[in-house]
Amino acid sequence: QVQLVESGGGLVQAGGSLSLSCAASGIAFRLYTIAWYRQAAGNQRELVAGISNLGSTNYADSVKGRFTISRDNAKNTMYLQMNSLKPEDTAVYYCNARYNINYWGQGTQVTVSS
């Protein structure tokens, strides 16, 4: 059974930091392209950051220089370090693992107060 379990969301003031984690099980994690998406209320889900199985990263323009995606294949875990948070970063954040099938976590709420 494949599971992606997120943790680390919460409430933070603008300018603060949060770190998200996503632990994967049931997949050959090292083969997967992984990513973080987010969905704010009333908006479509959008890509925040991604990292390929070879370690290449990409970021949404809105988070470049503030967020860092990383992976630890030995722990089957992906991370998203979020710094200099803004109220517009408020959303439910989802981890995603993609190889020939897409898998999603359950989502974790991040709320940034002004």
PDB file of N, CA and C in Angstrom, residues 54-108:
ATOM      1  N   LEU A  54      17.151  12.593 -10.158  1.00  0.00           N
ATOM      2  CA  LEU A  54      18.577  12.898 -10.266  1.00  0.00           C
ATOM      3  C   LEU A  54      18.959  14.159  -9.477  1.00  0.00           C
ATOM      4  N   GLY A  55      17.976  14.791  -8.855  1.00  0.00           N
ATOM      5  CA  GLY A  55      18.271  15.935  -8.003  1.00  0.00           C
ATOM      6  C   GLY A  55      18.073  17.298  -8.624  1.00  0.00           C
ATOM      7  N   SER A  56      17.608  17.369  -9.850  1.00  0.00           N
ATOM      8  CA  SER A  56      17.329  18.666 -10.474  1.00  0.00           C
ATOM      9  C   SER A  56      16.084  19.264  -9.860  1.00  0.00           C
ATOM     10  N   THR A  57      16.147  20.561  -9.562  1.00  0.00           N
ATOM     11  CA  THR A  57      15.038  21.222  -8.900  1.00  0.00           C
ATOM     12  C   THR A  57      14.418  22.300  -9.779  1.00  0.00           C
ATOM     13  N   ASN A  58      13.163  22.580  -9.501  1.00  0.00           N
ATOM     14  CA  ASN A  58      12.491  23.704 -10.139  1.00  0.00           C
ATOM     15  C   ASN A  58      11.521  24.303  -9.134  1.00  0.00           C
ATOM     16  N   TYR A  59      11.289  25.608  -9.266  1.00  0.00           N
ATOM     17  CA  TYR A  59      10.465  26.339  -8.318  1.00  0.00           C
ATOM     18  C   TYR A  59       9.500  27.267  -9.049  1.00  0.00           C
ATOM     19  N   ALA A  60       8.355  27.461  -8.440  1.00  0.00           N
ATOM     20  CA  ALA A  60       7.462  28.517  -8.908  1.00  0.00           C
ATOM     21  C   ALA A  60       8.149  29.859  -8.676  1.00  0.00           C
ATOM     22  N   ASP A  61       7.909  30.798  -9.584  1.00  0.00           N
ATOM     23  CA  ASP A  61       8.546  32.110  -9.452  1.00  0.00           C
ATOM     24  C   ASP A  61       8.214  32.765  -8.108  1.00  0.00           C
ATOM     25  N   SER A  62       7.023  32.512  -7.625  1.00  0.00           N
ATOM     26  CA  SER A  62       6.564  33.166  -6.395  1.00  0.00           C
ATOM     27  C   SER A  62       7.315  32.712  -5.145  1.00  0.00           C
ATOM     28  N   VAL A  63       8.025  31.594  -5.235  1.00  0.00           N
ATOM     29  CA  VAL A  63       8.723  31.086  -4.042  1.00  0.00           C
ATOM     30  C   VAL A  63      10.235  31.018  -4.213  1.00  0.00           C
ATOM     31  N   LYS A  64      10.726  31.342  -5.391  1.00  0.00           N
ATOM     32  CA  LYS A  64      12.176  31.273  -5.640  1.00  0.00           C
ATOM     33  C   LYS A  64      12.922  32.155  -4.647  1.00  0.00           C
ATOM     34  N   GLY A  65      13.978  31.604  -4.095  1.00  0.00           N
ATOM     35  CA  GLY A  65      14.777  32.333  -3.122  1.00  0.00           C
ATOM     36  C   GLY A  65      14.254  32.258  -1.703  1.00  0.00           C
ATOM     37  N   ARG A  66      13.047  31.734  -1.524  1.00  0.00           N
ATOM     38  CA  ARG A  66      12.466  31.639  -0.185  1.00  0.00           C
ATOM     39  C   ARG A  66      12.256  30.193   0.250  1.00  0.00           C
ATOM     40  N   PHE A  67      11.904  29.317  -0.690  1.00  0.00           N
ATOM     41  CA  PHE A  67      11.610  27.914  -0.395  1.00  0.00           C
ATOM     42  C   PHE A  67      12.725  27.032  -0.943  1.00  0.00           C
ATOM     43  N   THR A  68      12.964  25.927  -0.266  1.00  0.00           N
ATOM     44  CA  THR A  68      13.943  24.940  -0.722  1.00  0.00           C
ATOM     45  C   THR A  68      13.358  23.544  -0.600  1.00  0.00           C
ATOM     46  N   ILE A  69      13.374  22.831  -1.725  1.00  0.00           N
ATOM     47  CA  ILE A  69      12.908  21.441  -1.728  1.00  0.00           C
ATOM     48  C   ILE A  69      14.124  20.531  -1.642  1.00  0.00           C
ATOM     49  N   SER A  70      13.983  19.430  -0.928  1.00  0.00           N
ATOM     50  CA  SER A  70      15.077  18.461  -0.831  1.00  0.00           C
ATOM     51  C   SER A  70      14.486  17.068  -0.618  1.00  0.00           C
ATOM     52  N   ARG A  71      15.349  16.082  -0.773  1.00  0.00           N
ATOM     53  CA  ARG A  71      14.921  14.697  -0.585  1.00  0.00           C
ATOM     54  C   ARG A  71      16.026  13.907   0.082  1.00  0.00           C
ATOM     55  N   ASP A  72      15.618  12.910   0.851  1.00  0.00           N
ATOM     56  CA  ASP A  72      16.537  11.971   1.467  1.00  0.00           C
ATOM     57  C   ASP A  72      16.076  10.582   1.056  1.00  0.00           C
ATOM     58  N   ASN A  73      16.721  10.023   0.054  1.00  0.00           N
ATOM     59  CA  ASN A  73      16.287   8.727  -0.463  1.00  0.00           C
ATOM     60  C   ASN A  73      16.482   7.612   0.555  1.00  0.00           C
ATOM     61  N   ALA A  74      17.452   7.753   1.438  1.00  0.00           N
ATOM     62  CA  ALA A  74      17.680   6.733   2.459  1.00  0.00           C
ATOM     63  C   ALA A  74      16.518   6.671   3.446  1.00  0.00           C
ATOM     64  N   LYS A  75      15.848   7.811   3.644  1.00  0.00           N
ATOM     65  CA  LYS A  75      14.726   7.872   4.582  1.00  0.00           C
ATOM     66  C   LYS A  75      13.379   7.882   3.865  1.00  0.00           C
ATOM     67  N   ASN A  76      13.388   7.819   2.521  1.00  0.00           N
ATOM     68  CA  ASN A  76      12.140   7.884   1.750  1.00  0.00           C
ATOM     69  C   ASN A  76      11.316   9.115   2.132  1.00  0.00           C
ATOM     70  N   THR A  77      11.991  10.231   2.269  1.00  0.00           N
ATOM     71  CA  THR A  77      11.328  11.435   2.769  1.00  0.00           C
ATOM     72  C   THR A  77      11.706  12.638   1.912  1.00  0.00           C
ATOM     73  N   MET A  78      10.738  13.511   1.684  1.00  0.00           N
ATOM     74  CA  MET A  78      10.960  14.768   0.998  1.00  0.00           C
ATOM     75  C   MET A  78      10.669  15.909   1.966  1.00  0.00           C
ATOM     76  N   TYR A  79      11.265  17.059   1.695  1.00  0.00           N
ATOM     77  CA  TYR A  79      11.146  18.197   2.588  1.00  0.00           C
ATOM     78  C   TYR A  79      10.866  19.470   1.792  1.00  0.00           C
ATOM     79  N   LEU A  80      10.263  20.424   2.470  1.00  0.00           N
ATOM     80  CA  LEU A  80      10.114  21.762   1.909  1.00  0.00           C
ATOM     81  C   LEU A  80      10.403  22.752   3.033  1.00  0.00           C
ATOM     82  N   GLN A  81      11.515  23.449   2.917  1.00  0.00           N
ATOM     83  CA  GLN A  81      11.863  24.495   3.861  1.00  0.00           C
ATOM     84  C   GLN A  81      11.320  25.811   3.332  1.00  0.00           C
ATOM     85  N   MET A  82      10.488  26.462   4.129  1.00  0.00           N
ATOM     86  CA  MET A  82       9.834  27.693   3.698  1.00  0.00           C
ATOM     87  C   MET A  82      10.274  28.833   4.607  1.00  0.00           C
ATOM     88  N   ASN A  83      10.940  29.805   4.030  1.00  0.00           N
ATOM     89  CA  ASN A  83      11.416  30.972   4.770  1.00  0.00           C
ATOM     90  C   ASN A  83      10.738  32.234   4.248  1.00  0.00           C
ATOM     91  N   SER A  84      10.834  33.284   5.030  1.00  0.00           N
ATOM     92  CA  SER A  84      10.255  34.582   4.645  1.00  0.00           C
ATOM     93  C   SER A  84       8.818  34.425   4.164  1.00  0.00           C
ATOM     94  N   LEU A  85       8.043  33.718   4.931  1.00  0.00           N
ATOM     95  CA  LEU A  85       6.672  33.410   4.529  1.00  0.00           C
ATOM     96  C   LEU A  85       5.818  34.660   4.442  1.00  0.00           C
ATOM     97  N   LYS A  86       4.888  34.630   3.498  1.00  0.00           N
ATOM     98  CA  LYS A  86       3.976  35.741   3.238  1.00  0.00           C
ATOM     99  C   LYS A  86       2.541  35.260   3.410  1.00  0.00           C
ATOM    100  N   PRO A  87       1.622  36.162   3.699  1.00  0.00           N
ATOM    101  CA  PRO A  87       0.212  35.739   3.811  1.00  0.00           C
ATOM    102  C   PRO A  87      -0.290  35.015   2.561  1.00  0.00           C
ATOM    103  N   GLU A  88       0.210  35.384   1.404  1.00  0.00           N
ATOM    104  CA  GLU A  88      -0.229  34.728   0.173  1.00  0.00           C
ATOM    105  C   GLU A  88       0.307  33.307   0.023  1.00  0.00           C
ATOM    106  N   ASP A  89       1.163  32.874   0.922  1.00  0.00           N
ATOM    107  CA  ASP A  89       1.602  31.475   0.940  1.00  0.00           C
ATOM    108  C   ASP A  89       0.599  30.581   1.670  1.00  0.00           C
ATOM    109  N   THR A  90      -0.411  31.172   2.267  1.00  0.00           N
ATOM    110  CA  THR A  90      -1.430  30.400   2.972  1.00  0.00           C
ATOM    111  C   THR A  90      -2.146  29.465   2.014  1.00  0.00           C
ATOM    112  N   ALA A  91      -2.156  28.177   2.342  1.00  0.00           N
ATOM    113  CA  ALA A  91      -2.759  27.164   1.468  1.00  0.00           C
ATOM    114  C   ALA A  91      -2.658  25.801   2.145  1.00  0.00           C
ATOM    115  N   VAL A  92      -3.314  24.834   1.549  1.00  0.00           N
ATOM    116  CA  VAL A  92      -3.066  23.435   1.895  1.00  0.00           C
ATOM    117  C   VAL A  92      -1.940  22.951   0.983  1.00  0.00           C
ATOM    118  N   TYR A  93      -0.910  22.393   1.592  1.00  0.00           N
ATOM    119  CA  TYR A  93       0.255  21.928   0.848  1.00  0.00           C
ATOM    120  C   TYR A  93       0.204  20.405   0.718  1.00  0.00           C
ATOM    121  N   TYR A  94       0.440  19.925  -0.493  1.00  0.00           N
ATOM    122  CA  TYR A  94       0.374  18.500  -0.809  1.00  0.00           C
ATOM    123  C   TYR A  94       1.723  18.023  -1.342  1.00  0.00           C
ATOM    124  N   CYS A  95       2.165  16.873  -0.890  1.00  0.00           N
ATOM    125  CA  CYS A  95       3.327  16.275  -1.527  1.00  0.00           C
ATOM    126  C   CYS A  95       2.845  15.327  -2.625  1.00  0.00           C
ATOM    127  N   ASN A  96       3.706  15.163  -3.617  1.00  0.00           N
ATOM    128  CA  ASN A  96       3.375  14.373  -4.807  1.00  0.00           C
ATOM    129  C   ASN A  96       4.582  13.555  -5.211  1.00  0.00           C
ATOM    130  N   ALA A  97       4.343  12.326  -5.595  1.00  0.00           N
ATOM    131  CA  ALA A  97       5.403  11.468  -6.115  1.00  0.00           C
ATOM    132  C   ALA A  97       4.922  10.896  -7.445  1.00  0.00           C
ATOM    133  N   ARG A  98       5.761  11.048  -8.457  1.00  0.00           N
ATOM    134  CA  ARG A  98       5.348  10.657  -9.805  1.00  0.00           C
ATOM    135  C   ARG A  98       6.424   9.819 -10.471  1.00  0.00           C
ATOM    136  N   TYR A  99       6.018   8.667 -10.975  1.00  0.00           N
ATOM    137  CA  TYR A  99       6.906   7.853 -11.810  1.00  0.00           C
ATOM    138  C   TYR A  99       6.090   7.455 -13.021  1.00  0.00           C
ATOM    139  N   ASN A 100       5.410   6.339 -12.970  1.00  0.00           N
ATOM    140  CA  ASN A 100       4.412   6.064 -14.003  1.00  0.00           C
ATOM    141  C   ASN A 100       3.011   6.286 -13.473  1.00  0.00           C
ATOM    142  N   ILE A 101       2.917   6.519 -12.182  1.00  0.00           N
ATOM    143  CA  ILE A 101       1.641   6.816 -11.513  1.00  0.00           C
ATOM    144  C   ILE A 101       1.874   8.000 -10.583  1.00  0.00           C
ATOM    145  N   ASN A 102       0.848   8.806 -10.430  1.00  0.00           N
ATOM    146  CA  ASN A 102       0.887   9.930  -9.497  1.00  0.00           C
ATOM    147  C   ASN A 102       0.350   9.508  -8.145  1.00  0.00           C
ATOM    148  N   TYR A 103       1.092   9.830  -7.088  1.00  0.00           N
ATOM    149  CA  TYR A 103       0.603   9.615  -5.734  1.00  0.00           C
ATOM    150  C   TYR A 103       0.592  10.947  -4.992  1.00  0.00           C
ATOM    151  N   TRP A 104      -0.403  11.097  -4.116  1.00  0.00           N
ATOM    152  CA  TRP A 104      -0.578  12.348  -3.379  1.00  0.00           C
ATOM    153  C   TRP A 104      -0.670  12.093  -1.884  1.00  0.00           C
ATOM    154  N   GLY A 105      -0.148  13.036  -1.120  1.00  0.00           N
ATOM    155  CA  GLY A 105      -0.387  13.034   0.307  1.00  0.00           C
ATOM    156  C   GLY A 105      -1.755  13.610   0.608  1.00  0.00           C
ATOM    157  N   GLN A 106      -2.093  13.624   1.904  1.00  0.00           N
ATOM    158  CA  GLN A 106      -3.424  14.063   2.318  1.00  0.00           C
ATOM    159  C   GLN A 106      -3.524  15.569   2.457  1.00  0.00           C
ATOM    160  N   GLY A 107      -2.394  16.251   2.482  1.00  0.00           N
ATOM    161  CA  GLY A 107      -2.377  17.702   2.597  1.00  0.00           C
ATOM    162  C   GLY A 107      -2.157  18.157   4.026  1.00  0.00           C
ATOM    163  N   THR A 108      -1.477  19.293   4.157  1.00  0.00           N
ATOM    164  CA  THR A 108      -1.260  19.899   5.464  1.00  0.00           C
ATOM    165  C   THR A 108      -1.460  21.412   5.330  1.00  0.00           C
TER     166      THR A 108
END
